[in-house]
Coordinates of C-alpha atoms and ligand atoms in Angstrom, one line a residue:
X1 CA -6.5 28.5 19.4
X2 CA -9.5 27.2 20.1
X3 CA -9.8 23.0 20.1
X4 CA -13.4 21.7 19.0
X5 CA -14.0 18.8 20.0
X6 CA -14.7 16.4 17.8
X7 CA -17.7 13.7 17.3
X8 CA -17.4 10.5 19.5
X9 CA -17.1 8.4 16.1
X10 CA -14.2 10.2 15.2
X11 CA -12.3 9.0 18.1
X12 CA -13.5 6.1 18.2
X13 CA -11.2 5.5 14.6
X14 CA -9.1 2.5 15.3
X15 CA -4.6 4.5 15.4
X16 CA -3.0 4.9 12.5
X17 CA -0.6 2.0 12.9
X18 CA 1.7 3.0 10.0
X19 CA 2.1 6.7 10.6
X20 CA 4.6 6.4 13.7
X21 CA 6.5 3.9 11.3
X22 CA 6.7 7.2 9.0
X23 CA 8.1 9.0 11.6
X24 CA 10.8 7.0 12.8
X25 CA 11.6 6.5 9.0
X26 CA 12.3 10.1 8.5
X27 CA 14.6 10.3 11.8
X28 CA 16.9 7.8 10.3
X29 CA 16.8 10.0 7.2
X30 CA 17.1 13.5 8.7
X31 CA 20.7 11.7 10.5
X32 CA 21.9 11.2 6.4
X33 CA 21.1 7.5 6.1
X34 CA 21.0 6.1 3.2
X35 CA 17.5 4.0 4.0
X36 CA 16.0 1.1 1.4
X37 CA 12.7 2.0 2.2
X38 CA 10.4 -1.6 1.6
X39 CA 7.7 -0.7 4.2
X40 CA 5.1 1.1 2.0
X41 CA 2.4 -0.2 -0.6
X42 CA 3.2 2.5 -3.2
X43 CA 3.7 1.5 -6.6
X44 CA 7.0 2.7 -8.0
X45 CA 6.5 3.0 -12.1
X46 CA 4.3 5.7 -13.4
X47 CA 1.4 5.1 -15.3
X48 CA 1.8 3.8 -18.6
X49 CA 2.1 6.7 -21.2
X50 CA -0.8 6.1 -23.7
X51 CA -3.1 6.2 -20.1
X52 CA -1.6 9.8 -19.2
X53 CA -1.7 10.6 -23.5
X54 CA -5.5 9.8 -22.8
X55 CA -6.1 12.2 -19.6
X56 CA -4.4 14.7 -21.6
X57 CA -6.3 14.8 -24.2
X58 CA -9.5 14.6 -22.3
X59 CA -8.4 17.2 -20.2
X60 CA -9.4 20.0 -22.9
X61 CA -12.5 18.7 -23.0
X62 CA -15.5 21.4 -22.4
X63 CA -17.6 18.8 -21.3
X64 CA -15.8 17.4 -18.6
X65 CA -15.4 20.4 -17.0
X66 CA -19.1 20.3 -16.3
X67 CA -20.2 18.1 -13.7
X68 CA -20.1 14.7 -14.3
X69 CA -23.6 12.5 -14.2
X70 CA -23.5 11.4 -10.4
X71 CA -22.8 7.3 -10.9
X72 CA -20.2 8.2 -13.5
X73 CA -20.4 8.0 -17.3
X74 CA -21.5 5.3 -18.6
X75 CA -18.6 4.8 -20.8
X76 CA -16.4 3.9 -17.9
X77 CA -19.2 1.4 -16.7
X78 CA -19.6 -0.3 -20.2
X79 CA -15.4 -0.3 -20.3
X80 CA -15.5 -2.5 -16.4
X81 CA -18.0 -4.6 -18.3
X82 CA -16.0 -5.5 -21.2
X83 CA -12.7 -6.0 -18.9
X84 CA -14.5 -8.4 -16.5
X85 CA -15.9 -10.3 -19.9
X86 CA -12.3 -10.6 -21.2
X87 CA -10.2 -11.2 -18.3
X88 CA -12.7 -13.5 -16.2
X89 CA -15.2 -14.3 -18.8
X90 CA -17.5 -12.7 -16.1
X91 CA -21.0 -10.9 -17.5
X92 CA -21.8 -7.8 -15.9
X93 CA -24.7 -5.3 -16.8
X94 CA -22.9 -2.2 -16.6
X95 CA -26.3 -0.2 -15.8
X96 CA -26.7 -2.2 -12.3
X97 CA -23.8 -4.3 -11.6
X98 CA -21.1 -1.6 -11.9
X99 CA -20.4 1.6 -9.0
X100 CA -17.9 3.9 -9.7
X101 CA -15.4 4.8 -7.0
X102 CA -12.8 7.1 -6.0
X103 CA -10.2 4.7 -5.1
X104 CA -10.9 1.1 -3.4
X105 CA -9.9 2.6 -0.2
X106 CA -13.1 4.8 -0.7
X107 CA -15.9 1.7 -1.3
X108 CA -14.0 -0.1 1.6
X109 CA -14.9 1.8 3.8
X110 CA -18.1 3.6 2.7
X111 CA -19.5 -0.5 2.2
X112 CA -19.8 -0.9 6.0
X113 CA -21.8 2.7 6.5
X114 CA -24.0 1.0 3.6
X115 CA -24.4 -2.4 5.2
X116 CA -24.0 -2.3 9.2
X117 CA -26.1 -1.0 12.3
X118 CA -24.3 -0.9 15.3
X119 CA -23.8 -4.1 17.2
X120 CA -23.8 -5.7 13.6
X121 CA -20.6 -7.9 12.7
X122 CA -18.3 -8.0 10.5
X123 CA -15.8 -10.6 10.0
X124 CA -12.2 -9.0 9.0
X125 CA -9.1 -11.5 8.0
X126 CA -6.0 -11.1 10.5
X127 CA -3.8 -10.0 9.0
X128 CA -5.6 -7.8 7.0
X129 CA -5.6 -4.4 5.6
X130 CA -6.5 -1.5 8.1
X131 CA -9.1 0.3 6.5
X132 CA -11.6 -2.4 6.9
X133 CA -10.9 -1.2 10.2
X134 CA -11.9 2.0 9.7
X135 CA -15.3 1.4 8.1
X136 CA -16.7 -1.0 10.6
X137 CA -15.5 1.7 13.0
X138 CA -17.6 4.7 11.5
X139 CA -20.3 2.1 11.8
X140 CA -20.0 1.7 15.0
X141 CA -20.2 -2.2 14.4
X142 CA -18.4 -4.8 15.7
X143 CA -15.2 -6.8 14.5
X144 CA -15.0 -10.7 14.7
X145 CA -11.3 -11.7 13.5
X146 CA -10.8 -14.5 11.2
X147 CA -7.1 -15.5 11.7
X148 CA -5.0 -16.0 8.7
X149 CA -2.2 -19.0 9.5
X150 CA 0.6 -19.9 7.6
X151 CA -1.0 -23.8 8.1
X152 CA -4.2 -22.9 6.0
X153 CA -2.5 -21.2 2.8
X154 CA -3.8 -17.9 4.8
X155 CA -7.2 -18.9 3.9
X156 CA -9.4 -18.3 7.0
X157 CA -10.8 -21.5 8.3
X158 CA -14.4 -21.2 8.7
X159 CA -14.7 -24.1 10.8
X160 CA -13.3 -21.9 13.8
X161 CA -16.0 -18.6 13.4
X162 CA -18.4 -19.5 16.4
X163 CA -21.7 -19.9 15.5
X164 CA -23.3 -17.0 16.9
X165 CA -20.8 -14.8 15.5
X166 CA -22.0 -16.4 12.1
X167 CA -25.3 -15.4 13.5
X168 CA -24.2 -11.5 13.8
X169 CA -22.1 -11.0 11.2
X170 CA -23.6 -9.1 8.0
X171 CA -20.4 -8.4 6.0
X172 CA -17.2 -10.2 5.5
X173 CA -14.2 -8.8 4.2
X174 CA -11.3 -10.8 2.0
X175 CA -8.6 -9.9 -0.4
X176 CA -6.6 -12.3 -2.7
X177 CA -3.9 -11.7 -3.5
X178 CA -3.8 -10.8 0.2
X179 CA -1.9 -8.2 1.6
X180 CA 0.4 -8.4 3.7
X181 CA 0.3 -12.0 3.6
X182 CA 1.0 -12.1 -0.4
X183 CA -1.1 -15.7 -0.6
X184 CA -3.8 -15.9 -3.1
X185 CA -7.2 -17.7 -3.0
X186 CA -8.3 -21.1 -5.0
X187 CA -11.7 -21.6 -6.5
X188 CA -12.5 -23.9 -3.9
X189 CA -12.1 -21.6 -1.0
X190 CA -14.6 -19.1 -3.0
X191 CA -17.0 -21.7 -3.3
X192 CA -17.0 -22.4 0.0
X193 CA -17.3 -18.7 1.0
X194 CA -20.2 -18.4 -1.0
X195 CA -21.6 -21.4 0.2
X196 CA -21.4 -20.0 3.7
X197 CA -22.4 -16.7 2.9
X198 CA -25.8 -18.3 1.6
X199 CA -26.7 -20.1 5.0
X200 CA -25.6 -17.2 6.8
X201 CA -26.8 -14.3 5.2
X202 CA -23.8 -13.1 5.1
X203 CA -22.4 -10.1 2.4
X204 CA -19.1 -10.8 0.7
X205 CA -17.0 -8.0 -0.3
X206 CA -13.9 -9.3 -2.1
X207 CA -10.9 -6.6 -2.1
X208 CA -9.1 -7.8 -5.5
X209 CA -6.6 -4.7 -5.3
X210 CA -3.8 -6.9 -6.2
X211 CA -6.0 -9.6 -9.1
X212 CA -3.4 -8.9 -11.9
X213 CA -0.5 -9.5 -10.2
X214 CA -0.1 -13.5 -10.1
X215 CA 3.4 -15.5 -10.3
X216 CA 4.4 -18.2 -12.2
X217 CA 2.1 -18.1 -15.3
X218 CA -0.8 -18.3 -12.8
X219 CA -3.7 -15.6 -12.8
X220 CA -5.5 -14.8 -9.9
X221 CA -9.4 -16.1 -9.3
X222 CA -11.4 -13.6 -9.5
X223 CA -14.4 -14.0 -6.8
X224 CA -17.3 -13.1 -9.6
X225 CA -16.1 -16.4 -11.8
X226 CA -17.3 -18.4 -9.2
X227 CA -20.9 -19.5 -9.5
X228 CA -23.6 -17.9 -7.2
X229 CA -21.2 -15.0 -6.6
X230 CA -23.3 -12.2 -7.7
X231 CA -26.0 -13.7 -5.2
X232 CA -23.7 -13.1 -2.2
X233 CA -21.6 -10.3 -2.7
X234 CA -19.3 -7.6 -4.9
X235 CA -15.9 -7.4 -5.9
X236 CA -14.1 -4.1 -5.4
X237 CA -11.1 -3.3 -8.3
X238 CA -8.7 -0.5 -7.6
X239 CA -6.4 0.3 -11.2
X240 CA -3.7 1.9 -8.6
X241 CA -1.8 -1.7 -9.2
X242 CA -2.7 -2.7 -12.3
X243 CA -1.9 0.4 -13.9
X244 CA 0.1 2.0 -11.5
X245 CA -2.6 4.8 -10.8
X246 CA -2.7 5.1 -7.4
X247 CA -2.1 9.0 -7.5
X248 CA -5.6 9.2 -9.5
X249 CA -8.0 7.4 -7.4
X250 CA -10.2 5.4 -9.5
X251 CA -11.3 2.0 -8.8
X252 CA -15.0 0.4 -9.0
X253 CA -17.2 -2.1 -7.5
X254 CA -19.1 -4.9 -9.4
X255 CA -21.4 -7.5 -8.7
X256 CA -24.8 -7.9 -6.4
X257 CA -27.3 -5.4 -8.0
X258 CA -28.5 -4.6 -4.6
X259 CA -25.3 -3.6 -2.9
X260 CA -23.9 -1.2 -6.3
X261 CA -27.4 0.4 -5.5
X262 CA -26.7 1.0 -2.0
X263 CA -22.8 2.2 -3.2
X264 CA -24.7 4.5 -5.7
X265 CA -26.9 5.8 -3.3
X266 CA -24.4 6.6 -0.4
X267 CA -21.9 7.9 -3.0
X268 CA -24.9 10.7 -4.3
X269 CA -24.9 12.1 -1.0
X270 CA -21.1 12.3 -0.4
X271 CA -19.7 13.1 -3.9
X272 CA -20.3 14.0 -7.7
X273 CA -18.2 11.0 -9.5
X274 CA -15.0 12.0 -10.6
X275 CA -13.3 14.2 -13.1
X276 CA -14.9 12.9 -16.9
X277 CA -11.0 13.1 -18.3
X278 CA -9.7 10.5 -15.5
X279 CA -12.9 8.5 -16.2
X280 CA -11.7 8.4 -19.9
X281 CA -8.4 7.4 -19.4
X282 CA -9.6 4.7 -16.8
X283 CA -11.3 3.2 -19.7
X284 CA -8.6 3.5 -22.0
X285 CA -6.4 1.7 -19.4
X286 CA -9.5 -0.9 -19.1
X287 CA -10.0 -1.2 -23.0
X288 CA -6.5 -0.7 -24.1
X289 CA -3.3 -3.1 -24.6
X290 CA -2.2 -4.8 -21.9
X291 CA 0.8 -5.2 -22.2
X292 CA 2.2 -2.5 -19.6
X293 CA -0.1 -5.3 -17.2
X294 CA 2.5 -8.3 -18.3
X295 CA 5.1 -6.3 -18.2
X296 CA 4.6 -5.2 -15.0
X297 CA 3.9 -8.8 -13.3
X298 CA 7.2 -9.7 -15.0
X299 CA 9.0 -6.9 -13.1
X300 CA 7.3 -8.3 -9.7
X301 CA 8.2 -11.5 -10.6
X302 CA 11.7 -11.0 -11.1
X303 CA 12.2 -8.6 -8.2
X304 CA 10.6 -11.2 -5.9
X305 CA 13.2 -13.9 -7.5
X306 CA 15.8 -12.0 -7.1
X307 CA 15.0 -10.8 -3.4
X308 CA 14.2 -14.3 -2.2
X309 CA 16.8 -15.8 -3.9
X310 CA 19.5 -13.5 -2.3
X311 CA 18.0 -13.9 1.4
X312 CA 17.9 -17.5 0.8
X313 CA 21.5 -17.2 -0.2
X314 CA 22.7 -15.6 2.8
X315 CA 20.7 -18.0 5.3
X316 CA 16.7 -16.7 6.1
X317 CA 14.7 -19.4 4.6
X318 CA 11.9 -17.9 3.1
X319 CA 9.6 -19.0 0.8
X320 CA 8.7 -17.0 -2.8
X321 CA 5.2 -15.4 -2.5
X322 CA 2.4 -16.6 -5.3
X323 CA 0.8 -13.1 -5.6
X324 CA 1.0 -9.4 -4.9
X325 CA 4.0 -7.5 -4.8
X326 CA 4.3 -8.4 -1.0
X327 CA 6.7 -10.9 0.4
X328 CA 5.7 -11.9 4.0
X329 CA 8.9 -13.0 6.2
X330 CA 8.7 -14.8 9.5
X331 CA 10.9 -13.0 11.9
X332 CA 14.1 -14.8 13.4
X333 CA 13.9 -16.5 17.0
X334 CA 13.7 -13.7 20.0
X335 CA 11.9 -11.0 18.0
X336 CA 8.7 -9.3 17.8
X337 CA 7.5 -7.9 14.7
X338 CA 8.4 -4.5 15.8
X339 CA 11.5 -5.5 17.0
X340 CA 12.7 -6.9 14.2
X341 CA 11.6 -4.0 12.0
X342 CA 13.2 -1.8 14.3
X343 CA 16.3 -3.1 14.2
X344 CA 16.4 -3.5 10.6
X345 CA 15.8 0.6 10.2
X346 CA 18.3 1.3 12.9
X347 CA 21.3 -0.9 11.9
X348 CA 20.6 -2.0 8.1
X349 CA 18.7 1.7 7.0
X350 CA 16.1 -1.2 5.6
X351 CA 12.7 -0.3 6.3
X352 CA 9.5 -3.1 6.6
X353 CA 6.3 -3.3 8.0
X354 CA 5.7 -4.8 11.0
X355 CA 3.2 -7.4 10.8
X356 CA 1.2 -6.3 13.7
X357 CA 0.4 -3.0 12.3
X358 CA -1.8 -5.7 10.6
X359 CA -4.2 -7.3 13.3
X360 CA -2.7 -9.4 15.8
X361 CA -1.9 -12.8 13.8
X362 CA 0.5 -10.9 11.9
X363 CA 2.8 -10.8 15.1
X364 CA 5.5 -12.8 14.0
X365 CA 6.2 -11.3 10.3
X366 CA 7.5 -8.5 8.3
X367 CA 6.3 -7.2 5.2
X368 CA 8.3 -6.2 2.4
X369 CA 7.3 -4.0 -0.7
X370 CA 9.4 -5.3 -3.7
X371 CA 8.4 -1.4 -5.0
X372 CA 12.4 -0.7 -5.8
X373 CA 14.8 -2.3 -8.5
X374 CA 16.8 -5.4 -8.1
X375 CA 19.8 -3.9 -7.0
X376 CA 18.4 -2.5 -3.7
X377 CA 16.4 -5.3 -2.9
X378 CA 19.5 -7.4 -3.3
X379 CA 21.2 -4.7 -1.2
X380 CA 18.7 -5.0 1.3
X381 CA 19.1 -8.2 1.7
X382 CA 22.7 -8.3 1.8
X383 CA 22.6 -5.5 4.5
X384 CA 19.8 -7.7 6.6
X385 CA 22.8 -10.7 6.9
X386 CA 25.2 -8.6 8.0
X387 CA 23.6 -8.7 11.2
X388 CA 24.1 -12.1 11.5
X389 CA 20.9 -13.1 12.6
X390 CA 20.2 -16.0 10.3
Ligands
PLP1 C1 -5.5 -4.7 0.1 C2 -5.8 -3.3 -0.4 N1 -7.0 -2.9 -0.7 C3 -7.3 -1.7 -1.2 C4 -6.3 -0.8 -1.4 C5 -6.7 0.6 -1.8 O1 -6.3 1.0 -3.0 P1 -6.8 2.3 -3.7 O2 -7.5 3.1 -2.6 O3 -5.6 3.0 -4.2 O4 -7.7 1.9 -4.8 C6 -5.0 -1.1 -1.1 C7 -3.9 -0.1 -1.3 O5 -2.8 -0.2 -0.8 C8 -4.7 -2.4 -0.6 O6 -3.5 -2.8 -0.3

């Protein structure tokens, strides 16, 4: 058959990091292993029933089977409003401050076609979440790392972001509660941001995929409480964790007037918003109780106690994360990240992610999902110190 060739952008698309790990996952499988699978970021519940009642029901709906208005109904916009007014105490004018998006993954990446020229900068946390990557990529802009350590809370130290860097970049990416590294953010370290995104001219774009899911009776910061946010950036909220909807891509972006515009504007040449019966049960998950939300957090939390609590237990001296449903594991003396993980699939069936499938300072760490029940975490812990490595 005949192979087109494609555009230069297309290649220039940084590897899928994850998708070999796929592979070698279903080898083990094929052989009849029974595998504990913690390498993915899938959420395992289903979407609380009173949110699929509501898509049902607006299913039948003749009038969202026509085409939606083009930036989304504003139902769904005035329903992000009132969420971000009861959960943050933020004020948002749903007309301006509010973009409709299928999926954070989706405003991620479309952000950087919106905000960079080529050459342009954009500074990325390491570790971080690939599909930063991607965007910055289609832009054909540049990446400036900001290294996440284990000494700074993995909070990026601004002090170490050269000055002519500061000078190029445009946009900077974060996300607490971070994945892979499972920290999460104080108000402090958002003032600050701001405060450098101000002298720098610099565009914020917080990733709060993970903002309900806080440990200990703590809830996450959200980067719009802080004063002078709006000025500087947008916060981009995925319900695939909150309300275990990844499957329905929906998620939105709120905050600087001038950036939703741009989102907006991008968005009218590349889609029509989404189906009008998911945007009404998005708003019934926004509006609605909340208790599936606590409920859930508790479920986190008490996986995660019981996971760490067990490795502890048998010797690897972790700590619990604060945030996320991520723990974030330094690997054992003589290993790479990739080494480690590999051995863990070939000799416990226990699948993790490597930590530098996420930018070079994760070298050194594994990520696990805590997205199966007690039981099997436990087991996968138990099978991890049978290898005697700890
Ligand atoms: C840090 C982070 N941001 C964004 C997303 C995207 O979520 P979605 O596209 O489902 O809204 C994910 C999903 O795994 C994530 O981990």
């Amino acid at each position: 058959m005949k192979q087109f060739e494609q555009a230069d952008v297309l290649n220039q698309l940084p590897d899928q990091f994850f998708a070999k790990l796929v592979q070698k996952v279903a080898r083990i499988i094929e052989q009849g292993h029974d595998v504990i699978n913690l390498g993915q970021g899938n959420p395992d519940q289903p979407t609380p029933a009173h949110i699929v009642a509501a898509l049902q029901e607006a299913a039948v709906n003749p009038a969202y089977h026509k085409y939606p208005p083009f930036t989304g109904y504003d139902f769904l916009k005035e329903a992000v409003a009132s969420f971000y007014k009861r959960e943050y105490g933020v004020e948002i004018d749903p007309k301006r401050e509010v973009a409709i998006l299928f999926g954070g993954k989706v405003g991620l990446v479309e952000i950087s076609q919106c905000f960079l020229n080529p050459g342009d900068i954009a500074l990325v946390p390491d570790p971080g979440y690939p599909d930063y990557w991607s965007g910055i990529a289609m832009a054909r802009a540049e990446m400036a790392m900001m290294p996440l350590k284990e000494e700074n809370q993995f909070l990026p130290d601004y002090n170490e972001i050269e000055k002519d860097v500061l000078d190029k970049a445009k946009l900077m990416f974060l996300n607490y509660p971070n994945n892979p590294t499972a920290a999460v953010a104080t108000k402090e370290f958002f003032e600050e941001t701001i405060h450098l995104a101000k002298e720098n001219d610099i565009l914020v774009v917080h990733d709060f995929a993970y903002g309900a899911i806080g440990f200990d009776g703590k809830k996450p910061v959200s980067f719009l409480e802080i004063q002078g946010a709006k000025e500087v950036g947008i916060e981009i909220y995925t319900l695939s964790k909150t309300y275990n909807m990844a499957g329905w891509r929906v998620a939105f972006a709120v905050g600087n007037e001038s950036v939703i515009k741009s989102i907006n504007l991008i968005q009218d040449h590349f889609y029509v918003s989404l189906f009008g019966a998911v945007q009404e049960a998005a708003a019934t998950a926004l509006l609605g109780p909340q208790d599936c939300v606590t409920e859930l957090v508790a479920t986190y939390e008490s996986r995660r106690n019981a996971f760490i609590h067990r490795l502890n237990e048998v010797g690897w001296k972790v700590e619990a994360p604060k945030g996320s449903f991520f723990c974030w594991l330094p690997v054992p003396d003589g290993y790479t990240s990739e080494s480690f993980a590999d051995l863990l699939l070939e000799k416990a069936h226990v699948v993790v992610a490597p930590g530098i499938g996420f930018g070079e300072s994760g070298e050194g760490y594994v990520r696990v999902g805590l997205l199966c029940g007690e039981d099997r975490l436990v087991e996968a812990a138990d099978r991890m110190a049978k290898l005697n490595l700890f």
